[in-house]
């Protein structure tokens, strides 16, 4: 996925922290950052990919090789060490009761005199130079979480009206193959088989929502 700025409610959090966004406006869409040089006017770069923990963000940055590019290294904020990484899963993923904490994180990262004031530094955000130490600490979370596939659904019969739908010969040995099989079932209109490819917990949750 490309690099993206932020808008929507995050721009309000940034404003509440006494800052303004280089790319992004209150209620506006998240703009694609086609090249790193578009961040040349930023005094602070805050990396908080939507849905990613600090550990996952480090893994993705390593995969993208963004930090090794000459264009990135030439940015004034990078050269001055004004790059922070925040928990995009807990605080920059959706507007919820955590919006106040999101604004506090931005404030701590943007204003050195406020660093740690709200208790977020070293827990929910770190400077880029601290990221490796944070992710390598004892007890650090894994950058990815295991995916529990529904057990035996490929051979299971699923009641579908008066008949039964079966997933015969479907390879669901890996998460990607599992998702592909579910998408194919949905595309074919075989909703019973697609439902069966959910985990037991999700089948229970979705059935409860339907009721």
CSV table of C-alpha atoms in Angstrom, one decimal:
chain,number,residue,atom,x,y,z
A,1,UNK,CA,0.0,0.0,0.0
A,2,UNK,CA,1.3,3.5,-0.7
A,3,UNK,CA,2.2,6.0,2.0
A,4,UNK,CA,-0.8,8.1,3.0
A,5,UNK,CA,-1.4,11.3,5.0
A,6,UNK,CA,-4.3,11.7,7.4
A,7,UNK,CA,-7.5,13.7,7.4
A,8,UNK,CA,-10.8,13.0,8.9
A,9,UNK,CA,-10.8,13.1,12.8
A,10,UNK,CA,-7.0,12.7,13.0
A,11,UNK,CA,-6.6,16.3,11.8
A,12,UNK,CA,-8.7,17.4,14.7
A,13,UNK,CA,-6.4,15.5,17.1
A,14,UNK,CA,-3.4,17.2,15.5
A,15,UNK,CA,-5.0,20.6,15.9
A,16,UNK,CA,-5.9,19.9,19.5
A,17,UNK,CA,-2.2,19.1,20.1
A,18,UNK,CA,-1.3,22.6,18.8
A,19,UNK,CA,-0.1,21.5,15.4
A,20,UNK,CA,-1.2,21.6,11.8
A,21,UNK,CA,-1.0,19.0,9.1
A,22,UNK,CA,1.2,19.3,6.0
A,23,UNK,CA,-1.1,17.0,4.1
A,24,UNK,CA,-4.6,16.5,5.6
A,25,UNK,CA,-7.6,18.6,6.7
A,26,UNK,CA,-10.3,18.2,9.2
A,27,UNK,CA,-13.0,16.0,7.6
A,28,UNK,CA,-10.9,15.5,4.5
A,29,UNK,CA,-9.7,12.4,2.9
A,30,UNK,CA,-6.3,10.8,3.5
A,31,UNK,CA,-4.0,11.9,0.7
A,32,UNK,CA,-1.6,9.5,-1.0
A,33,UNK,CA,2.0,10.6,-0.5
A,34,UNK,CA,3.5,9.7,-3.9
A,35,UNK,CA,7.1,10.6,-2.9
A,36,UNK,CA,8.9,11.3,0.4
A,37,UNK,CA,9.9,14.8,-0.8
A,38,UNK,CA,6.2,15.8,-0.2
A,39,UNK,CA,7.1,15.8,3.5
A,40,UNK,CA,9.9,18.4,3.1
A,41,UNK,CA,7.8,21.1,4.9
A,42,UNK,CA,7.1,18.9,7.9
A,43,UNK,CA,8.7,19.8,11.3
A,44,UNK,CA,7.7,16.4,12.6
A,45,UNK,CA,6.8,13.2,10.8
A,46,UNK,CA,4.6,10.9,12.8
A,47,UNK,CA,4.3,7.3,11.5
A,48,UNK,CA,1.2,5.6,12.7
A,49,UNK,CA,-0.1,3.2,10.0
A,50,UNK,CA,-3.8,2.4,10.4
A,51,UNK,CA,-4.2,-0.9,12.3
A,52,UNK,CA,-0.5,-1.5,12.9
A,53,UNK,CA,1.2,-1.8,16.2
A,54,UNK,CA,4.7,-0.4,16.8
A,55,UNK,CA,6.2,-3.8,16.2
A,56,UNK,CA,4.3,-4.3,13.0
A,57,UNK,CA,5.2,-0.9,11.8
A,58,UNK,CA,8.9,-1.7,12.2
A,59,UNK,CA,8.6,-4.9,10.3
A,60,UNK,CA,6.8,-3.1,7.4
A,61,UNK,CA,9.3,-0.3,7.3
A,62,UNK,CA,12.1,-2.9,7.0
A,63,UNK,CA,10.2,-4.5,4.2
A,64,UNK,CA,9.6,-1.3,2.3
A,65,UNK,CA,13.2,0.0,2.7
A,66,UNK,CA,11.7,3.5,3.0
A,67,UNK,CA,14.2,4.6,5.7
A,68,UNK,CA,17.1,3.6,3.5
A,69,UNK,CA,16.2,5.8,0.6
A,70,UNK,CA,18.1,9.0,-0.2
A,71,UNK,CA,14.9,10.9,-0.6
A,72,UNK,CA,13.8,10.0,2.9
A,73,UNK,CA,17.2,10.7,4.5
A,74,UNK,CA,17.2,14.2,2.9
A,75,UNK,CA,14.0,15.3,4.6
A,76,UNK,CA,14.6,18.1,7.2
A,77,UNK,CA,12.6,16.3,9.9
A,78,UNK,CA,14.6,13.1,9.4
A,79,UNK,CA,17.9,15.0,9.5
A,80,UNK,CA,16.9,16.7,12.7
A,81,UNK,CA,15.6,13.5,14.3
A,82,UNK,CA,12.0,14.7,14.4
A,83,UNK,CA,10.4,11.4,13.4
A,84,UNK,CA,8.1,9.5,15.8
A,85,UNK,CA,6.3,6.2,15.5
A,86,UNK,CA,2.9,5.6,17.2
A,87,UNK,CA,0.6,2.7,17.8
A,88,UNK,CA,-1.7,3.1,14.8
A,89,UNK,CA,-3.8,0.2,15.8
A,90,UNK,CA,-5.0,1.4,19.2
A,91,UNK,CA,-5.0,5.2,18.6
A,92,UNK,CA,-5.0,6.1,14.9
A,93,UNK,CA,-7.3,3.4,13.5
A,94,UNK,CA,-10.8,4.6,14.3
A,95,UNK,CA,-12.5,7.5,16.1
A,96,UNK,CA,-13.5,6.2,19.5
A,97,UNK,CA,-13.0,6.9,23.1
A,98,UNK,CA,-9.2,6.9,22.4
A,99,UNK,CA,-9.2,10.2,20.5
A,100,UNK,CA,-8.1,12.2,23.6
A,101,UNK,CA,-5.1,9.8,24.0
A,102,UNK,CA,-4.3,10.2,20.2
A,103,UNK,CA,-4.2,14.0,20.7
A,104,UNK,CA,-2.0,13.6,23.8
A,105,UNK,CA,0.4,11.3,21.8
A,106,UNK,CA,0.7,13.9,19.1
A,107,UNK,CA,1.3,16.6,21.7
A,108,UNK,CA,4.1,14.6,23.4
A,109,UNK,CA,5.8,13.8,20.1
A,110,UNK,CA,5.5,17.4,18.7
A,111,UNK,CA,6.5,19.3,21.9
A,112,UNK,CA,9.7,18.1,23.6
A,113,UNK,CA,8.7,19.8,26.8
A,114,UNK,CA,5.6,17.6,27.0
A,115,UNK,CA,7.3,14.3,26.3
A,116,UNK,CA,6.0,11.7,28.8
A,117,UNK,CA,3.6,14.2,30.4
A,118,UNK,CA,0.6,12.0,29.6
A,119,UNK,CA,2.4,8.7,30.1
A,120,UNK,CA,2.4,7.7,26.4
A,121,UNK,CA,6.1,8.0,25.5
A,122,UNK,CA,7.8,4.6,25.6
A,123,UNK,CA,4.4,2.8,25.7
A,124,UNK,CA,2.3,4.0,22.8
A,125,UNK,CA,4.8,6.0,20.8
A,126,UNK,CA,8.6,6.3,20.5
A,127,UNK,CA,11.0,8.3,18.4
A,128,UNK,CA,12.3,6.5,15.3
A,129,UNK,CA,15.7,6.2,16.9
A,130,UNK,CA,14.1,4.3,19.9
A,131,UNK,CA,12.0,2.0,17.7
A,132,UNK,CA,14.5,-0.9,17.5
A,133,UNK,CA,15.1,-1.0,21.3
A,134,UNK,CA,11.4,-0.8,22.0
A,135,UNK,CA,10.6,-3.7,19.6
A,136,UNK,CA,13.5,-5.8,20.8
A,137,UNK,CA,12.7,-5.4,24.5
A,138,UNK,CA,11.8,-8.4,26.7
A,139,UNK,CA,8.1,-9.2,26.4
A,140,UNK,CA,7.6,-7.2,23.1
A,141,UNK,CA,4.7,-8.3,21.0
A,142,UNK,CA,5.1,-10.2,17.8
A,143,UNK,CA,4.8,-8.0,14.7
A,144,UNK,CA,2.1,-10.4,13.4
A,145,UNK,CA,-0.5,-12.5,15.1
A,146,UNK,CA,-1.4,-16.1,14.3
A,147,UNK,CA,-4.4,-16.6,12.1
A,148,UNK,CA,-6.7,-19.4,13.4
A,149,UNK,CA,-8.3,-21.1,10.5
A,150,UNK,CA,-11.7,-22.8,10.8
A,151,UNK,CA,-11.0,-26.4,11.5
A,152,UNK,CA,-12.1,-28.9,8.9
A,153,UNK,CA,-14.4,-26.6,7.0
A,154,UNK,CA,-13.2,-27.8,3.6
A,155,UNK,CA,-14.8,-31.1,4.2
A,156,UNK,CA,-17.8,-29.9,6.2
A,157,UNK,CA,-21.3,-30.0,5.0
A,158,UNK,CA,-23.3,-26.8,5.6
A,159,UNK,CA,-27.0,-26.7,5.7
A,160,UNK,CA,-28.3,-24.5,2.9
A,161,UNK,CA,-32.1,-24.5,2.8
A,162,UNK,CA,-33.3,-28.1,2.0
A,163,UNK,CA,-29.9,-29.2,0.6
A,164,UNK,CA,-26.3,-29.2,1.7
A,165,UNK,CA,-23.4,-27.3,0.3
A,166,UNK,CA,-19.9,-28.8,0.5
A,167,UNK,CA,-16.5,-27.4,-0.1
A,168,UNK,CA,-14.8,-30.2,-2.0
A,169,UNK,CA,-11.2,-30.1,-2.9
A,170,UNK,CA,-10.7,-26.6,-1.6
A,171,UNK,CA,-7.2,-25.8,-0.5
A,172,UNK,CA,-7.3,-23.7,2.7
A,173,UNK,CA,-3.9,-24.7,4.1
A,174,UNK,CA,-2.7,-21.1,4.3
A,175,UNK,CA,-4.4,-17.8,5.3
A,176,UNK,CA,-4.2,-16.4,1.8
A,177,UNK,CA,-5.7,-19.6,0.3
A,178,UNK,CA,-8.4,-19.6,3.0
A,179,UNK,CA,-9.4,-16.0,2.1
A,180,UNK,CA,-9.3,-16.8,-1.7
A,181,UNK,CA,-11.6,-19.7,-1.1
A,182,UNK,CA,-14.0,-17.6,0.8
A,183,UNK,CA,-14.0,-14.8,-1.8
A,184,UNK,CA,-14.6,-17.4,-4.5
A,185,UNK,CA,-17.6,-18.8,-2.6
A,186,UNK,CA,-19.0,-15.3,-2.2
A,187,UNK,CA,-18.4,-14.5,-5.9
A,188,UNK,CA,-20.2,-17.7,-6.8
A,189,UNK,CA,-23.1,-16.8,-4.6
A,190,UNK,CA,-22.4,-19.8,-2.4
A,191,UNK,CA,-23.0,-17.9,0.9
A,192,UNK,CA,-23.4,-21.0,3.0
A,193,UNK,CA,-19.9,-22.3,2.1
A,194,UNK,CA,-18.4,-18.8,2.6
A,195,UNK,CA,-20.0,-18.7,6.0
A,196,UNK,CA,-18.5,-22.1,6.9
A,197,UNK,CA,-15.0,-20.7,6.1
A,198,UNK,CA,-15.3,-18.4,9.1
A,199,UNK,CA,-13.7,-19.5,12.4
A,200,UNK,CA,-16.1,-21.0,14.9
A,201,UNK,CA,-15.9,-17.9,17.0
A,202,UNK,CA,-16.9,-15.7,14.0
A,203,UNK,CA,-19.7,-18.0,13.0
A,204,UNK,CA,-21.1,-17.7,16.5
A,205,UNK,CA,-20.7,-13.9,16.5
A,206,UNK,CA,-22.2,-13.5,13.0
A,207,UNK,CA,-25.1,-15.8,13.8
A,208,UNK,CA,-25.8,-13.8,17.0
A,209,UNK,CA,-25.8,-10.6,15.0
A,210,UNK,CA,-28.3,-12.0,12.6
A,211,UNK,CA,-30.6,-12.9,15.4
